Amino acid sequence: MARDDNFFVSVDVGSRKTVVLLAEEVNGRLEVFGHGVSESFGVKKGLINDVKLAAQSIKEAAKKAYLSCNTDFHHVSVNISDPHLTVINREGQIFIADDEISEQDLNAAIKTARAVPTPTNKQVINSVSNCYTLDKDPITHQGVVVDQPIGQEAKTLEVAMHIVTVSNQCVNAIEQSVREGGLGLHNIVLNSMASSEAYIAQDEKDSGICLIDIGAGVTNFSVFTKGGITYSAVIQNGGDQVTQDIADAFDTSFKEAEQLKIEYGNAQAKAIREDKLIKFQQIDEPKEVEHYLSHQSLVEVIEQSTATATREAE
């Protein structure tokens, strides 16, 4: 999140809604004190395809956030969900001249790890240091893993990094939308990495965990092992696709399918202990005409839709 004086501001541009949050640090924790929500326009499957419309959504959400707390702000952090992202796990190792690791040594190791060729149509947006290893043996690949290497004595220092690259086109669309929305851009953060700060504790990252963030248009994945992020992915399949599959299966409107999903939806058919009939409205049928579907068949459609999304992620 971007820091504006003594508080933070973040913008989440989703396929269905745009959210602006203002938070401040209180006793080591972030507490939200202002927010604004607007309907998203110009965004499809996580990508901005109309800068002017997206800018209007950002501007409206920012105005509501200001009114909620009467606090001015300018620079913001924005999420990104680029299905064309590339992830690289890379190590960078250097020799320590004075046997004691300095900040300059640490920066040199990180620079070595970051030195990866990047295609002309992409750029690095996030590079995260996962762990540091002192005196790694070239044969056994074993060494002393530390959280903070500065001040430690060692002959070599290796840093393991998770590097994320995204398309220039996606970044440019975000920058233009924020600017035309009347705000300044502090930085861009991968959506799943931002979510992990709020939803995953450090001990879960240490033991290994996968975070799945299902949005309206896209689904974000992040895998954490040994305390750090090791895999990231975005697929252009989210909650709206499940709704569309329901609409197609039962010949109903998107709005009616969304209501069925919210009221009766479940990810697994085996979770339905007792089947029942559900009344719904089909397309182009008068309201007095009654149609029914079984709860079991509805959940089977949802299960199949989510299974398709899982196969795409694999």
Short mmCIF file of C-alpha atoms in Angstrom, two decimals:
data_model
loop_
_atom_site.label_atom_id
_atom_site.label_comp_id
_atom_site.label_asym_id
_atom_site.label_seq_id
_atom_site.Cartn_x
_atom_site.Cartn_y
_atom_site.Cartn_z
CA MET A 1 0.00 0.00 0.00
CA ALA A 2 1.12 3.54 -0.70
CA ARG A 3 1.93 5.75 2.24
CA ASP A 4 0.44 9.25 2.18
CA ASP A 5 1.90 11.17 5.16
CA ASN A 6 0.98 8.96 8.14
CA PHE A 7 -1.47 6.57 6.51
CA PHE A 8 -1.69 4.08 3.63
CA VAL A 9 -3.92 4.08 0.54
CA SER A 10 -4.62 1.13 -1.74
CA VAL A 11 -6.82 0.72 -4.83
CA ASP A 12 -8.23 -2.63 -5.93
CA VAL A 13 -9.44 -2.51 -9.53
CA GLY A 14 -11.57 -5.62 -10.01
CA SER A 15 -13.72 -6.91 -12.84
CA ARG A 16 -16.92 -6.04 -10.98
CA LYS A 17 -16.04 -3.37 -8.41
CA THR A 18 -13.30 -0.87 -7.61
CA VAL A 19 -12.35 -0.35 -3.97
CA VAL A 20 -10.25 2.34 -2.28
CA LEU A 21 -9.04 1.73 1.29
CA LEU A 22 -7.33 4.09 3.71
CA ALA A 23 -5.54 2.54 6.68
CA GLU A 24 -3.19 3.60 9.46
CA GLU A 25 -0.79 1.63 11.61
CA VAL A 26 -1.96 1.24 15.21
CA ASN A 27 0.13 -0.83 17.62
CA GLY A 28 1.75 -2.75 14.78
CA ARG A 29 -1.53 -3.44 12.96
CA LEU A 30 -3.25 -1.72 10.06
CA GLU A 31 -6.71 -0.37 10.82
CA VAL A 32 -8.99 0.80 8.01
CA PHE A 33 -10.52 4.21 8.67
CA GLY A 34 -11.87 5.10 5.24
CA HIS A 35 -13.17 3.30 2.18
CA GLY A 36 -15.06 3.77 -1.06
CA VAL A 37 -16.61 1.29 -3.49
CA SER A 38 -17.80 1.84 -7.05
CA GLU A 39 -18.91 -0.41 -9.88
CA SER A 40 -16.08 -1.24 -12.27
CA PHE A 41 -16.31 -0.18 -15.89
CA GLY A 42 -13.75 -0.71 -18.62
CA VAL A 43 -12.42 -3.85 -16.94
CA LYS A 44 -12.89 -7.39 -18.27
CA LYS A 45 -11.37 -10.54 -16.77
CA GLY A 46 -9.02 -8.49 -14.62
CA LEU A 47 -7.65 -6.40 -17.50
CA ILE A 48 -8.39 -2.74 -18.23
CA ASN A 49 -9.69 -2.44 -21.80
CA ASP A 50 -11.05 1.11 -21.56
CA VAL A 51 -8.84 3.55 -19.66
CA LYS A 52 -11.39 6.37 -19.52
CA LEU A 53 -14.13 4.16 -18.06
CA ALA A 54 -11.74 2.58 -15.55
CA ALA A 55 -10.56 6.06 -14.53
CA GLN A 56 -14.15 7.10 -13.83
CA SER A 57 -14.61 4.07 -11.55
CA ILE A 58 -11.40 4.90 -9.67
CA LYS A 59 -12.41 8.55 -9.35
CA GLU A 60 -15.84 7.64 -7.98
CA ALA A 61 -14.43 5.16 -5.45
CA ALA A 62 -11.79 7.71 -4.36
CA LYS A 63 -14.48 10.37 -3.86
CA LYS A 64 -16.51 8.02 -1.67
CA ALA A 65 -13.39 7.13 0.31
CA TYR A 66 -12.72 10.82 0.94
CA LEU A 67 -16.31 11.42 2.06
CA SER A 68 -16.16 8.43 4.43
CA CYS A 69 -13.33 9.93 6.49
CA ASN A 70 -12.87 13.54 5.26
CA THR A 71 -9.21 12.82 4.51
CA ASP A 72 -7.32 14.00 1.42
CA PHE A 73 -4.92 11.62 -0.32
CA HIS A 74 -3.07 11.42 -3.62
CA HIS A 75 -0.54 8.61 -4.10
CA VAL A 76 -1.91 5.07 -4.08
CA SER A 77 -0.84 1.45 -4.52
CA VAL A 78 -2.77 -0.55 -7.13
CA ASN A 79 -3.20 -4.28 -7.63
CA ILE A 80 -2.54 -6.09 -10.89
CA SER A 81 -3.90 -9.42 -12.20
CA ASP A 82 -2.09 -10.06 -15.47
CA PRO A 83 -2.74 -13.52 -16.99
CA HIS A 84 0.50 -13.10 -18.97
CA LEU A 85 2.68 -12.76 -15.88
CA THR A 86 5.94 -14.70 -15.65
CA VAL A 87 7.41 -15.94 -12.39
CA ILE A 88 11.08 -16.75 -11.85
CA ASN A 89 12.67 -18.29 -8.75
CA ARG A 90 16.34 -17.38 -8.86
CA GLU A 91 19.38 -17.39 -6.56
CA GLY A 92 22.14 -14.82 -6.45
CA GLN A 93 25.43 -15.58 -4.66
CA ILE A 94 28.41 -13.36 -3.85
CA PHE A 95 31.69 -13.75 -1.96
CA ILE A 96 32.14 -11.70 1.22
CA ALA A 97 35.43 -9.80 1.20
CA ASP A 98 35.62 -8.92 4.92
CA ASP A 99 34.01 -12.11 6.32
CA GLU A 100 31.21 -10.00 7.83
CA ILE A 101 28.13 -9.30 5.75
CA SER A 102 27.31 -5.61 5.25
CA GLU A 103 24.28 -3.90 3.78
CA GLN A 104 26.30 -3.36 0.60
CA ASP A 105 26.92 -7.11 0.38
CA LEU A 106 23.22 -7.81 0.79
CA ASN A 107 22.32 -5.33 -1.94
CA ALA A 108 24.94 -6.87 -4.23
CA ALA A 109 23.48 -10.38 -3.75
CA ILE A 110 19.97 -9.12 -4.45
CA LYS A 111 21.19 -7.30 -7.57
CA THR A 112 22.83 -10.51 -8.79
CA ALA A 113 19.60 -12.48 -8.30
CA ARG A 114 17.56 -9.80 -10.08
CA ALA A 115 19.87 -9.81 -13.12
CA VAL A 116 17.53 -11.80 -15.36
CA PRO A 117 16.80 -11.01 -19.02
CA THR A 118 13.38 -9.42 -19.43
CA PRO A 119 11.51 -9.38 -22.77
CA THR A 120 10.97 -5.94 -24.26
CA ASN A 121 7.19 -6.25 -23.82
CA LYS A 122 7.45 -7.02 -20.08
CA GLN A 123 8.79 -5.49 -16.87
CA VAL A 124 9.54 -6.59 -13.31
CA ILE A 125 6.94 -5.36 -10.81
CA ASN A 126 7.77 -7.44 -7.73
CA SER A 127 10.95 -9.12 -6.53
CA VAL A 128 10.75 -10.72 -3.11
CA SER A 129 13.67 -12.11 -1.10
CA ASN A 130 12.54 -15.48 0.26
CA CYS A 131 15.59 -16.54 2.28
CA TYR A 132 19.32 -16.01 2.78
CA THR A 133 21.89 -18.80 2.94
CA LEU A 134 25.37 -18.45 4.39
CA ASP A 135 28.32 -20.54 3.16
CA LYS A 136 26.29 -22.81 0.88
CA ASP A 137 28.25 -25.95 -0.01
CA PRO A 138 28.55 -26.30 -3.81
CA ILE A 139 28.24 -30.10 -3.61
CA THR A 140 25.61 -30.74 -0.93
CA HIS A 141 23.86 -27.39 -1.50
CA GLN A 142 23.53 -27.10 2.28
CA GLY A 143 24.21 -23.95 4.28
CA VAL A 144 22.98 -21.84 7.17
CA VAL A 145 19.60 -20.24 6.41
CA VAL A 146 19.01 -16.92 8.19
CA ASP A 147 16.29 -14.28 8.22
CA GLN A 148 18.68 -11.33 8.54
CA PRO A 149 22.23 -11.77 7.18
CA ILE A 150 23.66 -8.30 7.93
CA GLY A 151 26.36 -8.57 10.62
CA GLN A 152 26.73 -12.35 10.24
CA GLU A 153 30.14 -13.88 9.53
CA ALA A 154 30.39 -15.85 6.29
CA LYS A 155 32.48 -16.44 3.20
CA THR A 156 29.52 -16.44 0.80
CA LEU A 157 25.97 -15.09 0.84
CA GLU A 158 23.16 -16.42 -1.34
CA VAL A 159 19.70 -14.88 -1.66
CA ALA A 160 16.71 -16.75 -3.11
CA MET A 161 14.25 -14.46 -4.85
CA HIS A 162 10.77 -14.71 -6.39
CA ILE A 163 10.59 -12.36 -9.38
CA VAL A 164 7.35 -11.41 -11.13
CA THR A 165 7.20 -9.83 -14.59
CA VAL A 166 4.03 -8.53 -16.26
CA SER A 167 3.16 -7.01 -19.63
CA ASN A 168 3.99 -3.37 -20.30
CA GLN A 169 0.52 -2.93 -21.81
CA CYS A 170 -1.15 -3.97 -18.55
CA VAL A 171 1.05 -1.65 -16.49
CA ASN A 172 0.51 1.27 -18.87
CA ALA A 173 -3.27 0.83 -18.68
CA ILE A 174 -3.15 0.95 -14.87
CA GLU A 175 -0.88 4.01 -14.84
CA GLN A 176 -3.13 5.92 -17.26
CA SER A 177 -6.32 4.97 -15.42
CA VAL A 178 -4.96 6.10 -12.06
CA ARG A 179 -3.61 9.33 -13.50
CA GLU A 180 -6.86 10.16 -15.33
CA GLY A 181 -8.71 9.27 -12.13
CA GLY A 182 -6.95 12.21 -10.47
CA LEU A 183 -4.48 10.19 -8.38
CA GLY A 184 -0.76 9.53 -8.34
CA LEU A 185 0.68 6.02 -8.60
CA HIS A 186 3.09 4.92 -5.87
CA ASN A 187 3.54 1.29 -6.92
CA ILE A 188 1.85 -1.75 -8.47
CA VAL A 189 1.55 -5.00 -6.53
CA LEU A 190 0.57 -8.47 -7.73
CA ASN A 191 -2.95 -9.11 -6.44
CA SER A 192 -2.24 -12.47 -4.82
CA MET A 193 0.87 -11.15 -3.04
CA ALA A 194 -1.13 -8.25 -1.62
CA SER A 195 -3.88 -10.63 -0.44
CA SER A 196 -1.34 -12.83 1.33
CA GLU A 197 -0.42 -9.97 3.67
CA ALA A 198 -4.00 -9.88 4.94
CA TYR A 199 -4.97 -13.55 4.91
CA ILE A 200 -1.87 -15.66 5.65
CA ALA A 201 0.12 -15.77 8.88
CA GLN A 202 3.90 -16.24 8.81
CA ASP A 203 3.73 -19.68 10.42
CA GLU A 204 1.42 -20.80 7.58
CA LYS A 205 3.96 -19.53 5.04
CA ASP A 206 6.68 -21.42 6.91
CA SER A 207 4.80 -24.73 6.83
CA GLY A 208 3.57 -24.30 3.24
CA ILE A 209 0.26 -22.99 1.97
CA CYS A 210 -1.56 -22.08 -1.26
CA LEU A 211 -3.71 -18.94 -1.37
CA ILE A 212 -6.51 -18.86 -3.96
CA ASP A 213 -8.29 -15.54 -4.53
CA ILE A 214 -11.39 -16.03 -6.71
CA GLY A 215 -12.60 -12.75 -8.16
CA ALA A 216 -15.40 -12.03 -10.58
CA GLY A 217 -13.20 -12.19 -13.69
CA VAL A 218 -9.94 -13.88 -12.67
CA THR A 219 -8.51 -16.26 -10.08
CA ASN A 220 -5.14 -15.56 -8.47
CA PHE A 221 -2.86 -18.24 -7.02
CA SER A 222 0.14 -17.93 -4.71
CA VAL A 223 2.14 -20.80 -3.20
CA PHE A 224 4.29 -20.27 -0.12
CA THR A 225 6.95 -22.69 1.11
CA LYS A 226 9.66 -22.28 3.74
CA GLY A 227 8.40 -18.84 4.64
CA GLY A 228 8.47 -17.28 1.17
CA ILE A 229 6.47 -17.12 -2.03
CA THR A 230 7.59 -19.63 -4.66
CA TYR A 231 4.82 -19.64 -7.27
CA SER A 232 2.28 -17.15 -8.64
CA ALA A 233 -0.33 -17.47 -11.38
CA VAL A 234 -3.42 -15.75 -12.77
CA ILE A 235 -6.11 -17.47 -14.83
CA GLN A 236 -8.91 -15.64 -16.64
CA ASN A 237 -11.67 -17.61 -15.00
CA GLY A 238 -13.58 -16.45 -11.93
CA GLY A 239 -16.98 -16.27 -10.31
CA ASP A 240 -18.62 -14.73 -13.38
CA GLN A 241 -17.70 -17.80 -15.42
CA VAL A 242 -19.47 -20.03 -12.90
CA THR A 243 -22.53 -17.79 -13.17
CA GLN A 244 -22.40 -17.93 -16.97
CA ASP A 245 -22.17 -21.72 -16.92
CA ILE A 246 -25.29 -21.87 -14.73
CA ALA A 247 -27.11 -19.50 -17.09
CA ASP A 248 -26.16 -21.64 -20.11
CA ALA A 249 -27.07 -24.93 -18.42
CA PHE A 250 -30.57 -23.87 -17.37
CA ASP A 251 -31.39 -21.31 -20.08
CA THR A 252 -31.73 -18.44 -17.64
CA SER A 253 -30.44 -14.87 -17.40
CA PHE A 254 -27.08 -13.96 -15.91
CA LYS A 255 -28.84 -12.07 -13.11
CA GLU A 256 -31.04 -15.07 -12.26
CA ALA A 257 -28.03 -17.43 -12.43
CA GLU A 258 -26.08 -15.19 -10.05
CA GLN A 259 -28.93 -15.31 -7.56
CA LEU A 260 -29.07 -19.12 -7.82
CA LYS A 261 -25.33 -19.33 -7.22
CA ILE A 262 -25.45 -17.07 -4.16
CA GLU A 263 -28.49 -18.69 -2.54
CA TYR A 264 -27.96 -22.36 -3.36
CA GLY A 265 -24.40 -22.72 -4.63
CA ASN A 266 -21.85 -25.23 -3.34
CA ALA A 267 -18.48 -26.33 -4.69
CA GLN A 268 -19.12 -30.06 -4.25
CA ALA A 269 -22.15 -32.12 -5.19
CA LYS A 270 -21.40 -34.63 -2.42
CA ALA A 271 -22.07 -31.88 0.12
CA ILE A 272 -25.78 -31.93 -0.80
CA ARG A 273 -27.35 -34.33 1.72
CA GLU A 274 -30.91 -34.05 0.44
CA ASP A 275 -32.01 -32.92 -3.02
CA LYS A 276 -34.82 -30.40 -3.50
CA LEU A 277 -36.50 -28.47 -6.27
CA ILE A 278 -35.61 -24.82 -6.78
CA LYS A 279 -37.92 -22.42 -8.56
CA PHE A 280 -36.31 -20.13 -11.13
CA GLN A 281 -37.10 -17.93 -14.12
CA GLN A 282 -36.07 -18.89 -17.64
CA ILE A 283 -35.22 -16.40 -20.37
CA ASP A 284 -38.15 -14.90 -22.30
CA GLU A 285 -40.69 -16.70 -20.14
CA PRO A 286 -43.49 -14.78 -18.36
CA LYS A 287 -43.25 -14.72 -14.57
CA GLU A 288 -46.39 -16.81 -14.14
CA VAL A 289 -44.70 -19.75 -15.91
CA GLU A 290 -43.02 -21.86 -13.26
CA HIS A 291 -39.76 -23.71 -13.88
CA TYR A 292 -37.85 -25.87 -11.41
CA LEU A 293 -34.38 -27.39 -11.26
CA SER A 294 -32.90 -29.82 -8.76
CA HIS A 295 -30.43 -28.55 -6.18
CA GLN A 296 -28.18 -31.48 -7.04
CA SER A 297 -28.03 -30.60 -10.74
CA LEU A 298 -27.23 -26.94 -9.94
CA VAL A 299 -24.28 -27.89 -7.74
CA GLU A 300 -23.06 -30.38 -10.33
CA VAL A 301 -22.82 -27.53 -12.85
CA ILE A 302 -20.90 -25.42 -10.32
CA GLU A 303 -18.57 -28.30 -9.50
CA GLN A 304 -17.84 -28.90 -13.18
CA SER A 305 -17.20 -25.19 -13.76
CA THR A 306 -14.73 -24.94 -10.87
CA ALA A 307 -13.03 -28.17 -11.95
CA THR A 308 -12.42 -26.63 -15.38
CA ALA A 309 -10.81 -23.59 -13.73
CA THR A 310 -8.59 -25.87 -11.63
CA ARG A 311 -7.37 -27.73 -14.72
CA GLU A 312 -6.50 -24.42 -16.37
CA ALA A 313 -4.43 -23.47 -13.32
CA GLU A 314 -2.52 -26.76 -13.50
#
